[in-house]
Steps between C-alpha positions, in 0.01 A plus 500: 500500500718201530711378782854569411812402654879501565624154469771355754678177395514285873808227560301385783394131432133426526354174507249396289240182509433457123122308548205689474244455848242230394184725517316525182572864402799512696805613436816548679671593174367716226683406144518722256219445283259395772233729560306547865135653513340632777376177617874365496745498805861455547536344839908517691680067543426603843158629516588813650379748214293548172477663204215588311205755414311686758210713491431823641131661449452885502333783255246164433755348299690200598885527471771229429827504598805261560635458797701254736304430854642290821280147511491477914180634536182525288522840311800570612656838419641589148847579556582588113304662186686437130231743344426756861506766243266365227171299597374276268132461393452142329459181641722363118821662699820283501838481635731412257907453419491582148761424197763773580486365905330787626188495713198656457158484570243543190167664518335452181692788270680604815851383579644556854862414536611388806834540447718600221813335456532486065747228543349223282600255747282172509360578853217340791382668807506251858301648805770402791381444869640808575241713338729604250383486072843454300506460121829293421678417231430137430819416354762626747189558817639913506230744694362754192267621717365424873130629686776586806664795343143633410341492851122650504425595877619189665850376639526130526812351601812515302335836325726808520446902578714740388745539216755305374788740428715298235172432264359823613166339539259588812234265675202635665126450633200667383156454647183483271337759451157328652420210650307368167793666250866379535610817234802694680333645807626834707771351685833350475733315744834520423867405707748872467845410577602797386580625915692369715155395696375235237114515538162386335272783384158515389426840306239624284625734224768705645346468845684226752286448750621167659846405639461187750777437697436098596604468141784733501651326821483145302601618188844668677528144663516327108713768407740457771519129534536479095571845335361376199237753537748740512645445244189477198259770655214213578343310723363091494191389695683187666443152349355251734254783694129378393447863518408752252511866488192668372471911373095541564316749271487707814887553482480246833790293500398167681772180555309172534585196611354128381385285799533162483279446793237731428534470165462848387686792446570727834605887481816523728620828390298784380650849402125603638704475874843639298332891475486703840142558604349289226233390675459823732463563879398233723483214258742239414686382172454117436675354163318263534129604533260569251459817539823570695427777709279470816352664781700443858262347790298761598481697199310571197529615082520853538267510187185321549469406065847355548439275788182369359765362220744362745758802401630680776812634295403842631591454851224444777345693795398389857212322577542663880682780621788477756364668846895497607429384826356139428666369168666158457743359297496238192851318429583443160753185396669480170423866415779727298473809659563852348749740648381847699709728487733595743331705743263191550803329593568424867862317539621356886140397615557189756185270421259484285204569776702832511460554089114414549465754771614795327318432227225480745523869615516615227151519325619576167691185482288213297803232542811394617798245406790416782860386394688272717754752442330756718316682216127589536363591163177690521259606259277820533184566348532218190650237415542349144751282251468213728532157305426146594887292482360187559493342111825761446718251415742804512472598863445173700675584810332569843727823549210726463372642798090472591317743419236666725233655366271725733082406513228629687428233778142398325694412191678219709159409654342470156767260412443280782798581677483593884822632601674902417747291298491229204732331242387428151676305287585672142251688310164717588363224680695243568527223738524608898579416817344535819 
Protein backbone atom coordinates (compact mmCIF):
# COMPACT_ATOMS: atom_id res chain seq x y z
CA UNK A 1 0.00 0.00 0.00
CA UNK A 2 1.44 3.30 -0.89
CA UNK A 3 2.12 6.33 1.19
CA UNK A 4 -0.47 8.85 0.35
CA UNK A 5 -0.83 12.34 1.25
CA UNK A 6 -2.58 15.74 1.60
CA UNK A 7 -0.44 18.31 0.04
CA UNK A 8 0.06 21.88 1.74
CA UNK A 9 1.54 24.64 -0.46
CA UNK A 10 4.21 26.60 2.28
CA UNK A 11 5.07 30.62 1.70
CA UNK A 12 7.76 30.08 4.10
CA UNK A 13 11.15 30.70 2.27
CA UNK A 14 13.68 27.94 2.52
CA UNK A 15 17.12 28.18 1.57
CA UNK A 16 18.67 26.00 -0.59
CA UNK A 17 22.63 25.23 -1.41
CA UNK A 18 22.33 23.99 -5.04
CA UNK A 19 25.94 21.72 -4.99
CA UNK A 20 25.81 18.25 -4.39
CA UNK A 21 28.38 17.06 -1.11
CA UNK A 22 31.63 15.82 -2.84
CA UNK A 23 31.42 12.11 -1.69
CA UNK A 24 31.30 9.69 -4.47
CA UNK A 25 27.69 8.43 -4.19
CA UNK A 26 26.59 11.40 -2.52
CA UNK A 27 23.96 13.36 -2.94
CA UNK A 28 22.44 16.28 -1.32
CA UNK A 29 19.96 16.58 -4.18
CA UNK A 30 18.13 13.82 -5.91
CA UNK A 31 17.04 15.01 -9.69
CA UNK A 32 14.49 13.59 -11.24
CA UNK A 33 15.79 10.93 -13.27
CA UNK A 34 18.58 9.96 -10.91
CA UNK A 35 18.20 6.75 -9.38
CA UNK A 36 19.75 5.71 -5.67
CA UNK A 37 20.37 1.90 -4.77
CA UNK A 38 20.82 0.55 -1.61
CA UNK A 39 24.41 1.23 -1.53
CA UNK A 40 23.62 5.05 -2.29
CA UNK A 41 23.20 7.86 0.39
CA UNK A 42 21.88 11.29 0.43
CA UNK A 43 23.87 13.08 3.05
CA UNK A 44 22.18 16.96 4.62
CA UNK A 45 24.94 20.57 3.42
CA UNK A 46 25.37 20.24 7.04
CA UNK A 47 26.07 16.75 7.86
CA UNK A 48 23.44 16.43 10.28
CA UNK A 49 21.26 13.61 8.53
CA UNK A 50 21.05 10.86 5.77
CA UNK A 51 19.06 9.24 3.56
CA UNK A 52 19.27 5.95 2.29
CA UNK A 53 18.43 2.06 2.56
CA UNK A 54 18.54 0.17 5.74
CA UNK A 55 18.22 -3.30 6.58
CA UNK A 56 16.28 -5.05 9.05
CA UNK A 57 16.69 -9.07 9.38
CA UNK A 58 13.76 -11.23 10.74
CA UNK A 59 11.64 -14.52 9.52
CA UNK A 60 15.51 -15.33 7.93
CA UNK A 61 14.94 -12.91 5.35
CA UNK A 62 16.71 -9.67 5.11
CA UNK A 63 14.47 -6.55 4.66
CA UNK A 64 15.14 -3.16 2.89
CA UNK A 65 13.72 -0.13 3.60
CA UNK A 66 14.30 3.72 3.13
CA UNK A 67 14.75 5.76 5.68
CA UNK A 68 16.38 9.14 6.91
CA UNK A 69 18.87 8.58 10.13
CA UNK A 70 20.73 11.49 12.32
CA UNK A 71 24.77 11.23 11.37
CA UNK A 72 26.09 12.20 15.18
CA UNK A 73 26.70 8.92 16.20
CA UNK A 74 27.54 5.58 14.51
CA UNK A 75 24.14 3.80 13.88
CA UNK A 76 22.35 6.32 14.96
CA UNK A 77 18.56 5.94 15.25
CA UNK A 78 16.19 5.95 12.16
CA UNK A 79 13.95 8.70 12.72
CA UNK A 80 11.79 8.12 9.34
CA UNK A 81 10.62 4.98 7.07
CA UNK A 82 9.22 6.02 3.27
CA UNK A 83 8.17 2.24 2.83
CA UNK A 84 7.39 1.26 7.13
CA UNK A 85 4.49 -0.48 5.62
CA UNK A 86 6.07 -2.51 2.76
CA UNK A 87 9.64 -4.20 3.22
CA UNK A 88 11.51 -4.80 0.36
CA UNK A 89 13.40 -8.04 -0.52
CA UNK A 90 16.14 -7.21 -3.31
CA UNK A 91 19.34 -5.80 -3.06
CA UNK A 92 18.34 -4.14 -7.25
CA UNK A 93 15.92 -1.65 -5.06
CA UNK A 94 16.09 2.09 -6.00
CA UNK A 95 14.89 5.40 -5.04
CA UNK A 96 13.82 7.23 -7.78
CA UNK A 97 11.94 10.76 -8.98
CA UNK A 98 10.38 9.51 -11.99
CA UNK A 99 8.90 11.41 -15.27
CA UNK A 100 5.54 12.61 -13.77
CA UNK A 101 7.78 14.03 -10.43
CA UNK A 102 6.60 11.55 -8.15
CA UNK A 103 8.79 9.38 -5.95
CA UNK A 104 8.91 5.97 -5.62
CA UNK A 105 10.96 3.26 -4.78
CA UNK A 106 11.08 0.15 -7.36
CA UNK A 107 11.45 -3.44 -6.40
CA UNK A 108 11.84 -5.36 -9.44
CA UNK A 109 7.91 -5.55 -10.75
CA UNK A 110 6.97 -3.74 -7.57
CA UNK A 111 6.37 -0.01 -7.46
CA UNK A 112 6.11 1.78 -4.05
CA UNK A 113 5.09 5.37 -4.25
CA UNK A 114 6.25 7.53 -1.85
CA UNK A 115 4.10 10.10 -2.44
CA UNK A 116 1.45 10.90 -4.86
CA UNK A 117 1.11 14.24 -6.05
CA UNK A 118 -0.08 13.58 -10.20
CA UNK A 119 1.03 17.04 -10.90
CA UNK A 120 3.49 16.50 -13.78
CA UNK A 121 5.65 19.04 -12.37
CA UNK A 122 9.47 18.67 -13.26
CA UNK A 123 10.46 17.93 -9.59
CA UNK A 124 13.97 16.89 -7.21
CA UNK A 125 13.99 15.81 -3.68
CA UNK A 126 16.95 17.81 -1.17
CA UNK A 127 17.54 16.12 2.33
CA UNK A 128 17.74 19.55 4.54
CA UNK A 129 19.78 19.63 7.88
CA UNK A 130 16.73 19.61 9.54
CA UNK A 131 15.86 16.03 8.92
CA UNK A 132 13.19 16.96 6.78
CA UNK A 133 12.77 15.04 2.80
CA UNK A 134 10.90 17.74 0.53
CA UNK A 135 10.20 17.11 -3.16
CA UNK A 136 10.04 20.70 -4.84
CA UNK A 137 9.12 22.00 -7.76
CA UNK A 138 12.28 22.88 -9.61
CA UNK A 139 10.97 25.68 -11.49
CA UNK A 140 9.25 27.93 -8.92
CA UNK A 141 11.19 25.71 -5.53
CA UNK A 142 7.11 25.04 -4.16
CA UNK A 143 6.97 22.05 -1.33
CA UNK A 144 4.77 19.00 -3.25
CA UNK A 145 5.51 16.95 -0.64
CA UNK A 146 7.80 16.98 2.69
CA UNK A 147 9.09 13.64 5.13
CA UNK A 148 7.80 16.32 8.09
CA UNK A 149 4.13 16.03 7.52
CA UNK A 150 4.60 12.15 7.38
CA UNK A 151 6.39 11.62 10.75
CA UNK A 152 7.08 7.69 11.56
CA UNK A 153 7.66 7.48 15.47
CA UNK A 154 10.05 10.30 15.87
CA UNK A 155 9.67 14.19 16.51
CA UNK A 156 12.65 16.16 15.47
CA UNK A 157 12.57 19.75 15.70
CA UNK A 158 10.35 21.92 13.67
CA UNK A 159 7.96 18.56 13.29
CA UNK A 160 4.34 19.16 14.38
CA UNK A 161 1.51 17.05 16.52
CA UNK A 162 -1.83 17.53 16.15
CA UNK A 163 -4.14 18.82 13.45
CA UNK A 164 -4.15 21.61 11.42
CA UNK A 165 -7.77 22.83 11.38
CA UNK A 166 -7.89 25.00 8.05
CA UNK A 167 -6.29 21.94 5.83
CA UNK A 168 -7.95 19.52 8.09
CA UNK A 169 -4.83 17.46 8.14
CA UNK A 170 -3.51 15.70 11.52
CA UNK A 171 0.21 14.89 12.55
CA UNK A 172 1.04 12.09 14.76
CA UNK A 173 3.69 9.39 16.09
CA UNK A 174 3.52 5.79 15.77
CA UNK A 175 6.01 3.37 17.23
CA UNK A 176 7.16 0.19 15.24
CA UNK A 177 5.72 -2.50 15.79
CA UNK A 178 9.26 -4.32 16.85
CA UNK A 179 12.45 -3.35 17.32
CA UNK A 180 13.63 -5.17 13.89
CA UNK A 181 10.13 -3.98 11.91
CA UNK A 182 9.37 -0.20 11.57
CA UNK A 183 5.51 -1.30 10.09
CA UNK A 184 2.87 0.83 12.23
CA UNK A 185 3.32 -0.56 15.72
CA UNK A 186 0.48 -0.53 18.71
CA UNK A 187 0.83 2.91 19.75
CA UNK A 188 0.31 6.40 18.77
CA UNK A 189 1.30 9.81 20.27
CA UNK A 190 -0.75 12.42 19.38
CA UNK A 191 -1.27 16.48 20.74
CA UNK A 192 -5.67 16.84 21.54
CA UNK A 193 -6.47 20.41 21.72
CA UNK A 194 -9.72 19.67 21.59
CA UNK A 195 -10.07 20.74 25.85
CA UNK A 196 -9.40 23.48 27.28
CA UNK A 197 -6.28 21.44 29.01
CA UNK A 198 -4.16 20.96 25.72
CA UNK A 199 -2.23 17.66 26.39
CA UNK A 200 -0.02 14.89 24.69
CA UNK A 201 -1.51 11.38 24.72
CA UNK A 202 -0.20 8.11 23.97
CA UNK A 203 -3.12 5.48 23.37
CA UNK A 204 -3.40 2.18 21.95
CA UNK A 205 -6.68 1.56 20.07
CA UNK A 206 -9.34 3.27 21.94
CA UNK A 207 -7.40 2.87 25.17
CA UNK A 208 -5.40 6.28 26.48
CA UNK A 209 -3.24 5.24 28.78
CA UNK A 210 -0.69 8.16 29.06
CA UNK A 211 -1.29 11.89 29.80
CA UNK A 212 2.14 13.55 31.10
CA UNK A 213 1.78 16.67 32.54
CA UNK A 214 5.66 18.17 32.11
CA UNK A 215 4.45 18.39 28.56
CA UNK A 216 1.10 19.77 29.18
CA UNK A 217 2.62 22.61 31.49
CA UNK A 218 5.10 23.62 28.43
CA UNK A 219 2.80 23.24 25.84
CA UNK A 220 0.15 25.84 27.84
CA UNK A 221 3.37 28.08 28.12
CA UNK A 222 3.68 28.10 23.85
CA UNK A 223 0.16 28.50 23.75
CA UNK A 224 0.01 31.38 25.98
CA UNK A 225 3.06 33.31 25.02
CA UNK A 226 1.99 32.79 21.12
CA UNK A 227 -1.64 31.45 20.71
CA UNK A 228 -0.71 30.14 17.55
CA UNK A 229 -1.37 26.81 18.94
CA UNK A 230 -4.56 27.88 19.71
CA UNK A 231 -5.52 28.79 17.02
CA UNK A 232 -4.55 25.53 14.33
CA UNK A 233 -5.15 22.58 16.87
CA UNK A 234 -1.14 21.60 16.81
CA UNK A 235 1.79 21.62 18.36
CA UNK A 236 5.84 22.29 17.00
CA UNK A 237 8.82 20.58 18.67
CA UNK A 238 10.91 23.96 19.03
CA UNK A 239 13.66 24.70 16.46
CA UNK A 240 17.05 25.12 17.91
CA UNK A 241 16.48 22.16 20.86
CA UNK A 242 19.08 19.28 19.70
CA UNK A 243 16.40 17.21 21.14
CA UNK A 244 14.14 14.71 19.74
CA UNK A 245 11.04 13.11 20.87
CA UNK A 246 10.88 9.40 20.46
CA UNK A 247 7.31 6.99 20.69
CA UNK A 248 9.18 3.47 21.71
CA UNK A 249 7.47 0.23 20.54
CA UNK A 250 6.65 -0.10 24.20
CA UNK A 251 4.21 2.94 23.94
CA UNK A 252 7.28 4.68 26.21
CA UNK A 253 7.51 8.13 25.30
CA UNK A 254 11.25 9.18 25.93
CA UNK A 255 12.65 13.10 25.17
CA UNK A 256 16.40 13.03 24.50
CA UNK A 257 18.77 15.39 24.44
CA UNK A 258 22.25 15.55 22.16
CA UNK A 259 25.39 16.22 24.31
CA UNK A 260 27.96 18.00 22.97
CA UNK A 261 30.28 17.02 25.68
CA UNK A 262 29.52 13.54 25.98
CA UNK A 263 28.72 13.21 22.71
CA UNK A 264 25.75 11.03 22.87
CA UNK A 265 22.26 11.19 23.23
CA UNK A 266 20.92 11.52 27.09
CA UNK A 267 17.16 10.62 28.16
CA UNK A 268 15.97 13.76 30.16
CA UNK A 269 12.39 13.05 30.16
CA UNK A 270 10.75 9.74 30.15
CA UNK A 271 6.86 9.22 30.32
CA UNK A 272 8.27 5.84 32.22
CA UNK A 273 8.43 8.56 35.51
CA UNK A 274 5.02 10.42 33.84
CA UNK A 275 2.60 7.15 35.06
CA UNK A 276 1.88 6.88 38.96
CA UNK A 277 3.49 3.77 40.37
CA UNK A 278 5.27 2.80 37.19
CA UNK A 279 7.98 1.41 38.64
CA UNK A 280 6.14 0.12 41.94
CA UNK A 281 6.80 0.37 45.73
CA UNK A 282 10.10 1.22 46.99
CA UNK A 283 11.90 1.82 43.75
CA UNK A 284 12.59 4.90 41.89
CA UNK A 285 11.77 6.29 38.28
CA UNK A 286 14.98 7.49 36.41
CA UNK A 287 14.42 8.88 32.62
CA UNK A 288 17.37 8.47 32.26
CA UNK A 289 18.48 4.88 33.18
CA UNK A 290 18.46 1.94 31.25
CA UNK A 291 16.17 0.23 32.73
CA UNK A 292 14.47 3.14 34.57
CA UNK A 293 13.11 1.72 37.53
CA UNK A 294 15.31 0.68 40.54
CA UNK A 295 15.45 -0.69 43.83
CA UNK A 296 15.85 2.10 46.86
CA UNK A 297 19.06 1.42 49.21
CA UNK A 298 18.19 -1.28 51.16
CA UNK A 299 15.88 -3.04 49.03
CA UNK A 300 15.46 -5.68 46.56
CA UNK A 301 13.27 -6.92 43.01
CA UNK A 302 10.36 -8.26 44.56
CA UNK A 303 10.63 -11.02 41.82
CA UNK A 304 13.82 -12.81 41.89
CA UNK A 305 13.61 -13.65 37.51
CA UNK A 306 13.18 -9.89 37.23
CA UNK A 307 16.09 -8.73 39.20
CA UNK A 308 18.41 -11.20 37.65
CA UNK A 309 17.47 -8.93 34.37
CA UNK A 310 18.01 -5.64 36.02
CA UNK A 311 13.97 -5.02 35.95
CA UNK A 312 12.56 -4.09 39.06
CA UNK A 313 9.34 -2.48 37.39
CA UNK A 314 7.37 -4.57 39.85
CA UNK A 315 8.21 -2.77 42.92
CA UNK A 316 10.78 -4.26 45.52
CA UNK A 317 10.76 -5.80 49.04
CA UNK A 318 13.11 -5.36 52.08
CA UNK A 319 16.24 -6.86 52.39
CA UNK A 320 15.68 -6.36 56.48
CA UNK A 321 12.78 -5.79 58.45
CA UNK A 322 12.18 -2.62 60.57
CA UNK A 323 12.40 -3.76 64.49
CA UNK A 324 10.72 -0.11 65.21
CA UNK A 325 12.89 0.56 67.92
CA UNK A 326 16.38 0.79 66.11
CA UNK A 327 15.76 2.06 62.44
CA UNK A 328 17.62 4.94 60.75
CA UNK A 329 17.02 7.21 58.20
CA UNK A 330 18.39 7.66 54.41
CA UNK A 331 17.93 11.36 52.89
CA UNK A 332 17.08 11.55 49.45
CA UNK A 333 18.13 14.92 47.23
CA UNK A 334 16.57 15.71 43.95
CA UNK A 335 13.73 13.18 44.46
CA UNK A 336 9.93 14.10 43.15
CA UNK A 337 7.93 12.82 45.71
CA UNK A 338 4.32 11.42 45.45
CA UNK A 339 1.48 12.81 47.48
CA UNK A 340 -0.25 10.66 50.61
CA UNK A 341 -3.21 11.39 51.13
CA UNK A 342 -4.53 13.52 53.57
CA UNK A 343 -4.73 11.69 56.66
CA UNK A 344 -0.86 11.17 56.24
CA UNK A 345 -0.74 14.77 56.32
CA UNK A 346 0.51 16.54 59.44
CA UNK A 347 0.30 20.58 58.94
CA UNK A 348 1.88 23.16 61.99
CA UNK A 349 4.85 20.78 62.96
CA UNK A 350 7.79 23.28 64.26
CA UNK A 351 11.07 21.44 62.95
CA UNK A 352 11.85 18.94 61.05
CA UNK A 353 13.49 16.71 64.06
CA UNK A 354 9.78 16.97 65.16
CA UNK A 355 8.45 15.44 61.53
CA UNK A 356 11.24 12.61 61.96
CA UNK A 357 10.03 11.78 65.39
CA UNK A 358 6.58 11.02 64.70
CA UNK A 359 7.34 9.14 62.04
CA UNK A 360 9.53 7.42 64.45
CA UNK A 361 6.68 6.21 66.77
CA UNK A 362 4.94 5.20 64.60
CA UNK A 363 6.08 1.71 63.26
CA UNK A 364 3.98 1.63 60.31
CA UNK A 365 5.56 4.66 58.93
CA UNK A 366 8.46 3.67 56.20
CA UNK A 367 9.25 7.60 55.47
CA UNK A 368 8.86 11.03 55.99
CA UNK A 369 9.21 14.53 54.03
CA UNK A 370 9.18 18.05 56.19
CA UNK A 371 8.02 21.43 54.56
CA UNK A 372 9.52 24.58 55.68
CA UNK A 373 6.01 25.49 55.83
CA UNK A 374 5.34 23.37 58.86
CA UNK A 375 4.02 20.30 56.95
CA UNK A 376 5.26 16.77 57.85
CA UNK A 377 4.31 14.40 55.09
CA UNK A 378 4.45 10.81 56.16
CA UNK A 379 4.15 7.70 54.43
CA UNK A 380 2.73 4.40 55.99
CA UNK A 381 3.38 1.03 55.01
CA UNK A 382 4.73 1.88 51.11
CA UNK A 383 5.90 4.17 49.31
CA UNK A 384 6.01 4.41 45.43
CA UNK A 385 5.88 6.99 42.18
CA UNK A 386 9.00 8.54 43.37
CA UNK A 387 11.15 9.93 40.34
CA UNK A 388 14.68 11.12 40.07
CA UNK A 389 14.39 15.36 38.92
CA UNK A 390 17.82 15.71 38.50
CA UNK A 391 18.14 15.48 34.32
CA UNK A 392 14.22 16.96 34.48
CA UNK A 393 14.94 19.78 32.68
CA UNK A 394 11.25 20.51 33.67
CA UNK A 395 11.53 20.65 37.42
CA UNK A 396 15.03 22.12 38.22
CA UNK A 397 14.27 23.95 41.29
CA UNK A 398 15.45 22.98 44.86
CA UNK A 399 11.78 23.57 46.26
CA UNK A 400 11.28 19.97 46.89
CA UNK A 401 11.54 18.90 50.26
CA UNK A 402 14.08 15.70 51.30
CA UNK A 403 12.80 12.84 51.49
CA UNK A 404 13.35 10.33 54.35
CA UNK A 405 13.07 7.02 53.81
CA UNK A 406 12.99 4.55 56.91
CA UNK A 407 15.90 1.41 57.00
CA UNK A 408 16.70 -1.08 59.39
CA UNK A 409 20.00 0.15 61.13
CA UNK A 410 22.18 -2.87 59.38
CA UNK A 411 21.11 -1.51 56.05
CA UNK A 412 23.07 1.78 56.93
CA UNK A 413 25.95 -0.39 58.30
CA UNK A 414 26.09 -2.40 55.08
CA UNK A 415 26.49 0.79 53.25
CA UNK A 416 29.32 1.95 55.19
CA UNK A 417 27.62 4.55 56.92
CA UNK A 418 27.94 4.86 60.84
CA UNK A 419 25.50 7.25 62.02
CA UNK A 420 21.10 6.73 62.49
CA UNK A 421 21.04 9.35 59.71
CA UNK A 422 22.54 9.83 56.02
CA UNK A 423 22.08 12.00 52.87
CA UNK A 424 22.32 10.56 49.43
CA UNK A 425 22.49 12.48 46.65
CA UNK A 426 19.70 11.60 43.82
CA UNK A 427 18.90 8.17 42.85
CA UNK A 428 19.05 4.49 44.65
CA UNK A 429 22.48 4.98 45.48
CA UNK A 430 23.80 7.99 45.11
CA UNK A 431 26.56 10.03 46.38
CA UNK A 432 26.60 10.65 50.46
CA UNK A 433 27.73 12.44 53.09
CA UNK A 434 29.06 11.66 56.31
Amino acid sequence: MALTCTFTTFTTLISLCMFCVNAATYKQFLQMGQSMGTDDTVISYGGNFELGFFTRTRENSTKYYVGIWSRKVPKDKIVWVANRDYALESTSAVLTIQPDGNMVIIDGQVTYQVNKASNNFSSHATLLDSGNMVLMNTSNQEILWQSFDNPTDTLLPGMNLGRDLLLNYTWSLISWARPDDPAPGAFTLEYDSSSNRASLTVSNGSDVFWIDDNYNNTIANVISRSGVVKQVGYYTWPVGNDSRLVLEVSGEVNQDNWSEKEKRWVSVQSSKCGTDNSCGDFSICDPQARPTCACLHGFESSEADSSSKGDTSAGCVRKTPLSCSNDGFLQFNEVQLPQPSNEYRKPNIGTARACKSICLTNCSCVAYAYEFSGTCWLWLGSVSSLKNISTNVYSSDNTNPVFNLRVAASELISAGLGSMDKQFGHGPNGSFTG
